[in-house]
Coordinates of C-alpha atoms and ligand atoms in Angstrom, one line a residue:
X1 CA 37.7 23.8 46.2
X2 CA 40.7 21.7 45.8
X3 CA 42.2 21.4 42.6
X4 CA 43.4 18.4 41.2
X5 CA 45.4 18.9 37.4
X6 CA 45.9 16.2 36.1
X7 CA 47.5 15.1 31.9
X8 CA 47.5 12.3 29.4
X9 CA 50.3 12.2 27.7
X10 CA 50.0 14.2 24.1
X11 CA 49.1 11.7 21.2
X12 CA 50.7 11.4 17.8
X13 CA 48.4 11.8 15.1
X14 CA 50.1 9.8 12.7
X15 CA 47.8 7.1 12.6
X16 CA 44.0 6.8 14.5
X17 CA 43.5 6.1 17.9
X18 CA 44.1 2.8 19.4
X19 CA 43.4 0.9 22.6
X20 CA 46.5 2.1 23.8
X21 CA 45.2 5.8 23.7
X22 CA 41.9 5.1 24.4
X23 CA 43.1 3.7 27.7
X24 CA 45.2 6.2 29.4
X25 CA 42.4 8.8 28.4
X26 CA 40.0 7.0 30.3
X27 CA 41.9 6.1 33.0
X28 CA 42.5 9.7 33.3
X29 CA 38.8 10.5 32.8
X30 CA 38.0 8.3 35.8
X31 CA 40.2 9.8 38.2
X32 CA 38.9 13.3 37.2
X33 CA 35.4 11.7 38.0
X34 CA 36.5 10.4 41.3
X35 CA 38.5 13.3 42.0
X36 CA 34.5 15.0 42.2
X37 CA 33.1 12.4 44.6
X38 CA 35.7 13.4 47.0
X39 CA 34.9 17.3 46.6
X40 CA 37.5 18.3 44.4
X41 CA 37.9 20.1 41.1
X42 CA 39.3 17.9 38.6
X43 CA 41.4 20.4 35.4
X44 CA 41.8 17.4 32.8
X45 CA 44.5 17.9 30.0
X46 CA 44.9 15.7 27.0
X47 CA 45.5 16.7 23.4
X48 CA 47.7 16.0 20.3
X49 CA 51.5 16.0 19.7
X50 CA 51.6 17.3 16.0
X51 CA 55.4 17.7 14.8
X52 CA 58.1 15.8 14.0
X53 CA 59.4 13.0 11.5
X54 CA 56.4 10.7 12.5
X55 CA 53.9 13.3 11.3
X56 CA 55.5 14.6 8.4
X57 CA 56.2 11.1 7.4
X58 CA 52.2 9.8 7.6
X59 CA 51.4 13.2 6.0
X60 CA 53.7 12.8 3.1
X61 CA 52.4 9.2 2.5
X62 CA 49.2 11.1 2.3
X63 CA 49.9 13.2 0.2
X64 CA 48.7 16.1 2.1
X65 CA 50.6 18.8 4.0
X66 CA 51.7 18.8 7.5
X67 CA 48.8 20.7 8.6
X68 CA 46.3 19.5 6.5
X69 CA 46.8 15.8 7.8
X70 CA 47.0 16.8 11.6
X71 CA 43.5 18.8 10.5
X72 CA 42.1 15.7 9.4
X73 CA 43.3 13.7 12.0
X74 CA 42.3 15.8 14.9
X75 CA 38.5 14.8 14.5
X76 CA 39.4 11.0 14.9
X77 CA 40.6 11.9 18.6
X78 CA 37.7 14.7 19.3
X79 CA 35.4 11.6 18.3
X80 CA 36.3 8.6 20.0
X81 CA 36.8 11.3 23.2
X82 CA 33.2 11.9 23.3
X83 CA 32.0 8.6 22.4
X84 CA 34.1 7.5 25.2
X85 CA 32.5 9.8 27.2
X86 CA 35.6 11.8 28.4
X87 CA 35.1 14.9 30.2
X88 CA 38.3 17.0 29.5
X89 CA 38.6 20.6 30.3
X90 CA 41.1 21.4 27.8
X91 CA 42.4 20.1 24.5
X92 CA 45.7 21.0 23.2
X93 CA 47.4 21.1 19.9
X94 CA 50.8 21.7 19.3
X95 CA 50.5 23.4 16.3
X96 CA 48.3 26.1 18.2
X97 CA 49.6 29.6 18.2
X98 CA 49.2 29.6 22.5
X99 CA 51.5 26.1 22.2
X100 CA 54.1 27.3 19.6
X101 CA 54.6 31.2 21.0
X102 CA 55.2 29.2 24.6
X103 CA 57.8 27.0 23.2
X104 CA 59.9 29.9 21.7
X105 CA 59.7 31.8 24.7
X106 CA 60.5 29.1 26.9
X107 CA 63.8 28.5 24.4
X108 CA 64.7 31.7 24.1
X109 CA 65.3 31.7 28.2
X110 CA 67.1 28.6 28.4
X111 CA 69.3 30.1 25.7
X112 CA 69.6 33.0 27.4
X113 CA 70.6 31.2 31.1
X114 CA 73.4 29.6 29.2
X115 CA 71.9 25.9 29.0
X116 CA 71.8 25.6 25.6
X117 CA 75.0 25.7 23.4
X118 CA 75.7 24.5 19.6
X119 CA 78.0 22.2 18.8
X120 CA 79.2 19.2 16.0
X121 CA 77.9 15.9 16.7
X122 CA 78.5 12.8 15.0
X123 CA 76.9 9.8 16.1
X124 CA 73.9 7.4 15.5
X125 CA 70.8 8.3 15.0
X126 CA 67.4 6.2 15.5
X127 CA 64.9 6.8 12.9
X128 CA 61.9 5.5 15.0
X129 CA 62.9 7.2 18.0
X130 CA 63.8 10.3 16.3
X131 CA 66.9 10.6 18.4
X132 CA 70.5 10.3 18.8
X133 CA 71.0 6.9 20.6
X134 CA 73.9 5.9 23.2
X135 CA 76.9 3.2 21.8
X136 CA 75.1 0.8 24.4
X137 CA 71.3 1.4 22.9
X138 CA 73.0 0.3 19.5
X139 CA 74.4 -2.6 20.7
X140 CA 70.9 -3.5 22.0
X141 CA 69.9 -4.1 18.5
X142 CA 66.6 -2.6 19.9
X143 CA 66.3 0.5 17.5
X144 CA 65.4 -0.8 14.1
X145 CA 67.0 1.4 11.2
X146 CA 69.7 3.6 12.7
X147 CA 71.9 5.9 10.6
X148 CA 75.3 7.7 11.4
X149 CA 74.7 11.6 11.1
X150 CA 77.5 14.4 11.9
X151 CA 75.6 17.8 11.5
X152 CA 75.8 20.9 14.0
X153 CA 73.1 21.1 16.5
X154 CA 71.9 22.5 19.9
X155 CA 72.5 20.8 23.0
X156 CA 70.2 21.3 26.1
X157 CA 72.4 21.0 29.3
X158 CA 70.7 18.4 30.7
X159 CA 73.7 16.9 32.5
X160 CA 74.1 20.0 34.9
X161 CA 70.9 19.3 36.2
X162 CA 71.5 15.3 37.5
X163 CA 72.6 15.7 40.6
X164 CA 69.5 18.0 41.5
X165 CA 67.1 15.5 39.2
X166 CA 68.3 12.5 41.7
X167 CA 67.8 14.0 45.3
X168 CA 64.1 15.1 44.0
X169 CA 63.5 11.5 42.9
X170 CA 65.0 10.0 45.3
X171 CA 63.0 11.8 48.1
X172 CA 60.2 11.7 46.6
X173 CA 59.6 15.5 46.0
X174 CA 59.1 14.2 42.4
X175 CA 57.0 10.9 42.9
X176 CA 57.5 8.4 40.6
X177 CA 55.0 5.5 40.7
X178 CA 55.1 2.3 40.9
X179 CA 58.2 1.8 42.6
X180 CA 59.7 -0.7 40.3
X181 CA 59.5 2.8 37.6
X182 CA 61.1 5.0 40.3
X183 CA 64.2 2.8 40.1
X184 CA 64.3 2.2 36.7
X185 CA 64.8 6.3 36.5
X186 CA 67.2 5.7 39.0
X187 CA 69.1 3.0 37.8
X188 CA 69.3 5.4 34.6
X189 CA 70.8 8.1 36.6
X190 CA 73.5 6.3 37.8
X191 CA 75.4 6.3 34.7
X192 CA 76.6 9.8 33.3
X193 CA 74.0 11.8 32.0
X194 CA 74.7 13.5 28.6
X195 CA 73.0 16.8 27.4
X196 CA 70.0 16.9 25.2
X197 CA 70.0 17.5 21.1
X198 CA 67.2 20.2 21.0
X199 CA 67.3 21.1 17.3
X200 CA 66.8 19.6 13.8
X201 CA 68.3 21.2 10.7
X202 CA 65.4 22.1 8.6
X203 CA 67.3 20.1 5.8
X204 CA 66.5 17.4 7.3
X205 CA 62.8 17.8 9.0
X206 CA 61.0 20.9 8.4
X207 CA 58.0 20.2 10.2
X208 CA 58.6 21.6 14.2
X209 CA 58.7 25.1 15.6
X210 CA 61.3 27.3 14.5
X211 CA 64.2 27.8 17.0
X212 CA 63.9 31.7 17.7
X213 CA 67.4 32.2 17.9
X214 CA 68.5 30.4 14.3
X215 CA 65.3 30.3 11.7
X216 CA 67.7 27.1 10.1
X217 CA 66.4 24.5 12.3
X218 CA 63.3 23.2 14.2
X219 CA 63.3 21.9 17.9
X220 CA 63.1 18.3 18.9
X221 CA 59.5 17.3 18.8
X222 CA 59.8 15.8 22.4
X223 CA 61.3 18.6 23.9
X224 CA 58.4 20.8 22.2
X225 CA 56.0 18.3 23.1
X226 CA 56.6 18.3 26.9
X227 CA 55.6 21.5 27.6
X228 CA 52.3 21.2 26.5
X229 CA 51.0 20.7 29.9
X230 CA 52.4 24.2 31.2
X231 CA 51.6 26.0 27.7
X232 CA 47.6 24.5 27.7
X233 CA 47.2 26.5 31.2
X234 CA 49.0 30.2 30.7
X235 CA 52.3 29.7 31.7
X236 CA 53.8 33.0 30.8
X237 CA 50.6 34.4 29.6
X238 CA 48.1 33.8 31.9
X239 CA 49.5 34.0 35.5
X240 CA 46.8 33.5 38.0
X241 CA 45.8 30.5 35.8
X242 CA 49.3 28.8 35.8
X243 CA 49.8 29.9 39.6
X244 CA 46.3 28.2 40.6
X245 CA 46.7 24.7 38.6
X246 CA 50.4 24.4 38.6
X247 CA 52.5 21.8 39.4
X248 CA 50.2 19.0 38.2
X249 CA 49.5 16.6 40.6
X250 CA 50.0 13.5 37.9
X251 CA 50.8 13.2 34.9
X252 CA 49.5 9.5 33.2
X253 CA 52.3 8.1 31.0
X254 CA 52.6 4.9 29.3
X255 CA 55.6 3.2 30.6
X256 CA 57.4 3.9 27.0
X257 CA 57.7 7.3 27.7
X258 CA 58.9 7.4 31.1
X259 CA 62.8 8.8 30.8
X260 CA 61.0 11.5 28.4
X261 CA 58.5 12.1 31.4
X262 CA 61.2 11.6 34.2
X263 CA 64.3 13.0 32.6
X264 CA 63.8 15.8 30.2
X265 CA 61.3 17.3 31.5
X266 CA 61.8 17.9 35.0
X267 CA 65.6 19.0 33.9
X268 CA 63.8 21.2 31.5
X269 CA 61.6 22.6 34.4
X270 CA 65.0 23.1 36.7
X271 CA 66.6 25.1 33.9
X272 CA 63.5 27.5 33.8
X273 CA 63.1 27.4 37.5
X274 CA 59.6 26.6 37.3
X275 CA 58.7 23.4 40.1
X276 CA 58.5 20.0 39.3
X277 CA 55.1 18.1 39.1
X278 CA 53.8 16.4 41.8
X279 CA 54.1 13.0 40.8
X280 CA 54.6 10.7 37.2
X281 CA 52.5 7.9 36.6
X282 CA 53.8 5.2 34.5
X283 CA 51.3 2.2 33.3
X284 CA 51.7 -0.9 32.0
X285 CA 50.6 -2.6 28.4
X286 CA 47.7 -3.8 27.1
X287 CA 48.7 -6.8 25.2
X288 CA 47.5 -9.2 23.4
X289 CA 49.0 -12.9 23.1
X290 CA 51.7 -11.4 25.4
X291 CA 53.0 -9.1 22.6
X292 CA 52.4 -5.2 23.1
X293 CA 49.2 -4.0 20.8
X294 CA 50.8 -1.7 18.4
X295 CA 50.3 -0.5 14.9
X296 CA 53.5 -1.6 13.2
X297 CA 52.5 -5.0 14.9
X298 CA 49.5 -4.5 13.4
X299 CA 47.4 -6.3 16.3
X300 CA 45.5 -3.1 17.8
X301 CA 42.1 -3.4 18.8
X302 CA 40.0 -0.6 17.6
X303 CA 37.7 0.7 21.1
X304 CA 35.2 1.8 18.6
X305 CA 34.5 -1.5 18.0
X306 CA 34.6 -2.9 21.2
X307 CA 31.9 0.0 22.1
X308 CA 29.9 -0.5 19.8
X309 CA 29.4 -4.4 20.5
X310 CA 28.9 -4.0 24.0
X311 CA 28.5 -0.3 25.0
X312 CA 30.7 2.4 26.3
X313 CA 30.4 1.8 30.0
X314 CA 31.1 -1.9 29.7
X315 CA 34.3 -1.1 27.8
X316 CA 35.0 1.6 30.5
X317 CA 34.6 -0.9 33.1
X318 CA 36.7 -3.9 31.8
X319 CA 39.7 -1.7 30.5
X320 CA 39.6 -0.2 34.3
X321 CA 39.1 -3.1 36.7
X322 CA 41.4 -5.5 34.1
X323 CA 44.4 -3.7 34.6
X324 CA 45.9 -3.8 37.8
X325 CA 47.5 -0.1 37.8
X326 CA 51.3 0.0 37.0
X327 CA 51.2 -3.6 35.7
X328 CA 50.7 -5.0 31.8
X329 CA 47.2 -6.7 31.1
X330 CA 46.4 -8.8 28.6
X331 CA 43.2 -8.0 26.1
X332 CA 41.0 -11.1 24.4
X333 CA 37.4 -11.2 23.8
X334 CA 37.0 -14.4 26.0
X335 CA 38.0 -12.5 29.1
X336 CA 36.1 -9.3 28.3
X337 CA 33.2 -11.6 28.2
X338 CA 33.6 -13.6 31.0
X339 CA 34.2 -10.4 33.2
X340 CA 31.4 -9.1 31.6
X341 CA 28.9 -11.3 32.9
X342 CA 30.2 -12.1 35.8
X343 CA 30.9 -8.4 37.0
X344 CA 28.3 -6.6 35.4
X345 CA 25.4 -8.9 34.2
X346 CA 25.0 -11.5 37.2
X347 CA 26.4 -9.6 40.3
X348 CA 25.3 -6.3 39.4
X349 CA 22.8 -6.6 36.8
X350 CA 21.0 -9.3 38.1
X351 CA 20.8 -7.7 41.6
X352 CA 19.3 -4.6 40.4
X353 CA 16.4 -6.4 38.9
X354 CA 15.6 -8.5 41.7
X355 CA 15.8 -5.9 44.5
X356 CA 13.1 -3.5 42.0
X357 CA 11.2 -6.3 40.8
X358 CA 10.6 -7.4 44.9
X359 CA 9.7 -3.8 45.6
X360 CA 7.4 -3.4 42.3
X361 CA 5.5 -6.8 43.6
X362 CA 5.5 -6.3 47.1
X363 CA 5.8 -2.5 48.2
X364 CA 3.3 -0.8 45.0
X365 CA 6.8 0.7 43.8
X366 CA 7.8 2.5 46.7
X367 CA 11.1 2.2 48.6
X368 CA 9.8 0.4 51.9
X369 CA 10.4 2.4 55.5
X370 CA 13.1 0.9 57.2
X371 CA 13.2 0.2 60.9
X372 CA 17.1 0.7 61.8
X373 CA 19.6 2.3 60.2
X374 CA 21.8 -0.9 61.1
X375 CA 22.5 -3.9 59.0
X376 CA 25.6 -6.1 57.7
X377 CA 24.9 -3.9 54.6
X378 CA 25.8 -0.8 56.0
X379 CA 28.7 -2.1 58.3
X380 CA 30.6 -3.4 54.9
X381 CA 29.7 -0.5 53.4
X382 CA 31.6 1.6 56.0
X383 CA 34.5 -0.7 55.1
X384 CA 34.9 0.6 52.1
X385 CA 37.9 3.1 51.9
X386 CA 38.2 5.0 49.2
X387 CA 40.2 8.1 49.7
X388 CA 43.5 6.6 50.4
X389 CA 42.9 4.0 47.2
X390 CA 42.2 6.9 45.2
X391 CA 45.3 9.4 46.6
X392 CA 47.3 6.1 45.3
X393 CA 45.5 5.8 41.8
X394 CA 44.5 1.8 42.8
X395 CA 41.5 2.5 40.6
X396 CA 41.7 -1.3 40.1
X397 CA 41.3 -1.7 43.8
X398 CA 38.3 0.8 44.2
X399 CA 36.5 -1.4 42.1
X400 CA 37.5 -4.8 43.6
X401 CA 36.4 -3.2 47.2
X402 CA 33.0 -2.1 45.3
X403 CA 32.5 -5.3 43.5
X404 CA 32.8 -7.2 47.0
X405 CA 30.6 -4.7 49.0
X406 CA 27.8 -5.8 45.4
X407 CA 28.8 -9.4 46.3
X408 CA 27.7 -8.9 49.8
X409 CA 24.3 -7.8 49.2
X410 CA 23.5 -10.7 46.9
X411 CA 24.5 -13.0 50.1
X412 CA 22.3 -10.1 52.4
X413 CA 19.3 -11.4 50.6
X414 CA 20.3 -14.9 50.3
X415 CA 20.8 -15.3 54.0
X416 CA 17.6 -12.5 55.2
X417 CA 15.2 -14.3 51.6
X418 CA 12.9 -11.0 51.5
X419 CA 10.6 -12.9 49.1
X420 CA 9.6 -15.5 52.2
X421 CA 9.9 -13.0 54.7
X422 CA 7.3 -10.5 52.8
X423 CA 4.4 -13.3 53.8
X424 CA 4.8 -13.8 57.2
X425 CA 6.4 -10.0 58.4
X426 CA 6.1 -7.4 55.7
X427 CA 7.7 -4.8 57.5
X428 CA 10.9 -7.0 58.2
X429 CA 11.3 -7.9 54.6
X430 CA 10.8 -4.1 53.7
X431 CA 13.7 -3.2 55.9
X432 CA 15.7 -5.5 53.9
X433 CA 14.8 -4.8 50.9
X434 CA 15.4 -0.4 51.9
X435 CA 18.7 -1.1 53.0
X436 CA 19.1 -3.4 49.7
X437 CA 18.4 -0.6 47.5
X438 CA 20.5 1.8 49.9
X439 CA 23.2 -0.3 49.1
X440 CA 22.5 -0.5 45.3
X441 CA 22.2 3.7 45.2
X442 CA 26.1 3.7 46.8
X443 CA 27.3 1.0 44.8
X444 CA 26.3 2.8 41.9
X445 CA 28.1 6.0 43.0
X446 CA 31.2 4.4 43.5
X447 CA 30.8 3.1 40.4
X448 CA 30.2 6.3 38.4
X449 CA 33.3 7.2 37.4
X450 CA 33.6 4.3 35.9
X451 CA 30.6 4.0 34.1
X452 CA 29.1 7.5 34.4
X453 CA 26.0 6.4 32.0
X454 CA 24.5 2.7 33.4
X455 CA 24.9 4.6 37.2
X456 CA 22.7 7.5 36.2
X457 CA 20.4 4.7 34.8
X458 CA 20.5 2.8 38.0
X459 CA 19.9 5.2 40.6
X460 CA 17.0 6.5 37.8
X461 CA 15.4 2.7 38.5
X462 CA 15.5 3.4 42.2
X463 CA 13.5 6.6 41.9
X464 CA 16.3 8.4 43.5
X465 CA 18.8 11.7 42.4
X466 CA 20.6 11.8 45.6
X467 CA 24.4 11.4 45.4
X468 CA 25.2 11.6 49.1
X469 CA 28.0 8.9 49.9
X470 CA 26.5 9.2 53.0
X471 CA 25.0 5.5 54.5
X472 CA 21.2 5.7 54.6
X473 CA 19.7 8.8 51.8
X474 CA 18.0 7.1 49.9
X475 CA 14.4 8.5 50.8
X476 CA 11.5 6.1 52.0
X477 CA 7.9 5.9 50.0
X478 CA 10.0 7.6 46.8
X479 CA 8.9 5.5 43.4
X480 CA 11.5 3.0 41.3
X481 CA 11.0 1.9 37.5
X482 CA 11.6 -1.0 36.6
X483 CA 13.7 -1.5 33.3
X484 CA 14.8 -3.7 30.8
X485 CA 18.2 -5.8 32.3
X486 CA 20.8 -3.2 32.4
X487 CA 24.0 -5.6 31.2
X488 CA 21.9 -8.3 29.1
X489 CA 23.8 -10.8 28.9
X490 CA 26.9 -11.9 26.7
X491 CA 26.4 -15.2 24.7
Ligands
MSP501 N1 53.4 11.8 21.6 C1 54.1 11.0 22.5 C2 53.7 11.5 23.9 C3 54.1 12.9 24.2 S1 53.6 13.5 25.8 C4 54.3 15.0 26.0 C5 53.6 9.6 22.4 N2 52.4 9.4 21.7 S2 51.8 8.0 21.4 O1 50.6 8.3 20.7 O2 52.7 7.2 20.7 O3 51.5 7.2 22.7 C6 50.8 7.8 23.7 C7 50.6 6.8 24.9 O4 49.9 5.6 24.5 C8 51.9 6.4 25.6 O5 51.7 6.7 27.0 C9 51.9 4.9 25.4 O6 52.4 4.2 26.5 C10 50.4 4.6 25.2 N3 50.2 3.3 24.6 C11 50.5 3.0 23.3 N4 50.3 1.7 23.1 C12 49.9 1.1 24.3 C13 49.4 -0.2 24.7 N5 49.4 -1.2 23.9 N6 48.9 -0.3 25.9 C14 48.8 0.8 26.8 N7 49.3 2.0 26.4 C15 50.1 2.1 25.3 O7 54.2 8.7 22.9

C-alpha cells in the first residue's frame, strides 16, 4: 500500500487547546481518512511541543515543575483528540527519552560537520517569540516586549544553506502551498539570510534539552521542536521505519509558523543530509470579528463546547467545508447555524428521511430492484472528481462537489415525484427510489471523512455495509431502518 505521512504541527501546552488546534488536527484527521478511500495508508503524527520560556513560564505561574505541568496538560490534548474523533498513529512528546536522545544526536552531527559555531551576540531579543529579532522586525513595532541581551551562544549556519533552500523552493522539489505562501518564503530569501541562535544559557531558561557538547545551555525550543516529525518515526534508531515513511508528504502548519516550517527546517535537514519533505501546507485563521482567535486576545472558542451543543460531526463538518484551504475564515454561531441546517439538516438530513420513509411505506423496507443502471444520478455522480482535489488538499472543494451531487438528488426526486409515480407504475418509482438510496450510500462515503460517525449511521439506515465507491452496490431486497432525523434541526 501507498503510504501517505502526514504531521500537525507540535502544540504548546502552555495553555488548553483551542479552536486553533482543534482545527489543524482535524483537518489533518480528514485527509488521513480520505487518504483510505483512495487505497492508501495514512501514518498521522501530532503531539506536544513541551520546552521552552512559554512552558516554563505557564508552569511557574502554576506553581508546579516543568514536567509536572506538561503531565497535566497532556491529558487535555489526548481528550479533546478522542472526543474529536481523531485517528492518529502516533503521539509525540518532546520531553520523551526517543525525542530528546534524537535531538542530541542530531546536534552532535551538525557540530561535528562544522555548521554550528559559538560566538558573542548582542542584539534584541523578543520575549514572545523567544528569539533574537532583525533591526527591521523592531522597527515593526510588532514584537511586544523586546529586551537587548549580549551573551555567548551557538549559531546554526543557516546562511550556507540559502542558495540550495531557494532552487528547491523555487522548483518546487519542496512544495510550498498556496502559492501566495511560496513567495512569501521567497520574498524572505531574497534578503541575506543570517545563521540561526541554537542555544540558551541555562541562566536564563533551564527548561530545553541539554546541548551535548556544553551541559551550560539548552537548545532553542524551535530548533528542538522541528524534529519531532523525524524523531516520532526512528530516524537514527529505527531505519526501515524512517526509510519507509520518510520524507513526509505534508506537513499542516498554521500560517504563523511558516519561515520556522520553510526556513529552519529544511536548512536543518540540508546540514544532516537527510531529504526535504514533500510539501508544507500553510493555512489560514479562524477569526472571529476579523481579529485572529487567540488566548492573549482572549476570544477563543472552546470546540468542546461547540461539540457538545451540536455534536462532533457537525463541528467536523463546518470547521472543514467553512474554510476555504489556505484562506482565513471567520467563526460566529449565526453562520455555524445557518450552515448547519442548510448543509446538514435540510439537504442531507431531510433527504435521508424521505428516501427511507418512501421505501418503509411503499417497498415493506426493502431497497426496490432497479431496472437500469443509468440515471442523471449516476451520470453526476461520475462527475465527481475526487483524487486530484484531494492530491491538492481542496478538502473544501470535495465537499462543495459532494454537497452539489446531495443537491441533485433532491431535484432527481422533485422532477421523477416517486410518491405519485408509486400509484400508477410501482416498479418505475422503485428504480428511482434504488438509485436514490445508491446515491445517498456514496454521498455518505464521501462524506466520511468528514463526519466518520453520522456516515456509519446513514448507510446503517439504508441496511447496507458496503463501502465500494463504485456506482450501483448497494444490494436490492436488503432491509433499511428508519431513524430519528439525523441533523434535527437548529432553532
Ligand atoms: N509549538 C509550535 C509549533 C511547533 S511545530 C514543530 C506552535 N504551537 S501553537 O500551539 O502555538 O500553535 C500551533 C498551531 O495552531 C499553529 O499552526 C497555528 O497556526 C495554529 N493556530 C493557532 N491559532 C489559530 C487560529 N486562530 N486559527 C487557525 N489556526 C491557528 O506554534
Amino acid at each position: 500500500m501507498q503510504k501517505y505521512y502526514l504531521t500537525t504541527p507540535i502544540y504548546y501546552v502552555n495553555d488548553k487547546p483551542h479552536i486553533g488546534h482543534a482545527y489543524t488536527t482535524i483537518l489533518a484527521d480528514t485527509i488521513a481518512r480520505y487518504r483510505v478511500l483512495l487505497g492508501e495508508e495514512p501514518i498521522l503524527l501530532t503531539g506536544l511541543d513541551e520546552h521552552g520560556l512559554k512552558v516554563q513560564q505557564a508552569a511557574e505561574k502554576n506553581g508546579k515543575s516543568p514536567k509536572d505541568h506538561c503531565d497535566d496538560m497532556a491529558p487535555a490534548f489526548v481528550n479533546l483528540w478522542k472526543k474529536l474523533n481523531i485517528k492518529y498513529s502516533d503521539f509525540i512528546r518532546t520531553t520523551e527519552e526517543r525525542h530528546t536522545t534524537v535531538v542530541q544526536k542530531i546536534l552532535d552531527e551538525v557540530h561535528k560537520n562544522g555548521d554550528i559555531y559559538i560566538d558573542e551576540y548582542e542584539g534584541w531579543y523578543s520575549v514572545s517569540e523567544e528569539r533574537f529579532i532583525t533591526e527591521k522586525e523592531l522597527d515593526s513595532g510588532e514584537f511586544g516586549q523586546v529586551k537587548k541581551i549580549k551573551e555567548k551562544n551557538y549559531f546554526f549556519k543557516m546562511s550556507k544553506y540559502q542558495t540550495q533552500l531557494i532552487k528547491k523552493i523555487e522548483s518546487d522539489e519542496l512544495l510550498i502551498q498556496p502559492v501566495s505562501r511560496k513567495n512569501e518564503v521567497l520574498g524572505f530569501l531574497r534578503n541575506e539570510l543570517s545563521d540561526l541562535c541554537i542555544s540558551r544559557p541555562k541562566s536564563r531558561l533551564e527548561w530545553g534539552i541539554e546541548l551535548p557538547f556544553d551541559k551550560d545551555y539548552v537548545t532553542y525550543v524551535w530548533f528542538d521542536a522541528l524534529i519531532n516529525y523525524i524523531s516520532a518515526i526512528g530516524a537514527f534508531k529505527n531505519t526501515e521505519n524512517f526509510k519507509k515513511l520518510w520524507p513526509a508528504d505534508v506537513h499542516l502548519i498554521g500560517k504563523d509558523i511558516l519561515t520556522t516550517h520553510s526556513v529552519y527546517w529544511p536548512t536543518m535537514l540540508l546540514s544532516l543530509n537527510i531529504p526535504l519533505p514533500k510539501r508544507i501546507f500553510a493555512h489560514g485563521w479562524w477569526l472571529t470579528d476579523n481579529e485572529k482567535m487567540s488566548k492573549s486576545l482572549g476570544n477563543v472558542v472552546s470546540p468542546l463546547l461547540l461539540v457538545d451543543d451540536f455534536g462532533v460531526d457537525a463541528v467536523r463538518y463546518y470547521l472543514m467545508s467553512e474554510m476555504v484551504l489556505g484562506m482565513d475564515a471567520t467563526f460566529s454561531s449565526e453562520s455555524f447555524e445557518k450552515k448547519y441546517n442548510s448543509d446538514l439538516a435540510n439537504d442531507f438530513g431531510n433527504l435521508v428521511s424521505r428516501v427511507s420513509t418512501l421505501i418503509n411505506n411503499n417497498f415493506d423496507s426493502k431497497i426496490p430492484i432497479p431496472s437500469t443502471m443509468e440515471s442523471d444520478l449516476a451520470k453526476n455522480y461520475k462527475k465527481i472528481i475526487l483524487k486530484d482535489k484531494l492530491d491538492n488538499l481542496e478538502i473544501d472543494k470535495v465537499i462543495n462537489s459532494t454537497m452539489t451531487f446531495i443537491r441533485s438528488i433532491n431535484v432527481f426526486m422533485e422532477k421523477n415525484e416517486p410518491w405519485k409515480l408509486v400509484k400508477e407504475d410501482k416498479n418505475k418509482a422503485g428504480n428511482i427510489l434504488f438509485h436514490c438510496a445508491e446515491a445517498l450510500r456514496l454521498s455518505s462515503i464521501l462524506l466520511s471523512p468528514v463526519m466518520p460517525s453520522k456516515s456509519e449511521d446513514i448507510l446503517q439506515i439504508l441496511g447496507t455495509k458496503e463501502k465500494s465507491l463504485v456506482w450501483g452496490k448497494i444490494k436490492p431486497s436488503s432491509s433499511i431502518t428508519l431513524s430519528k432525523p439525523i441533523f434535527p434541526r437548529i432553532n
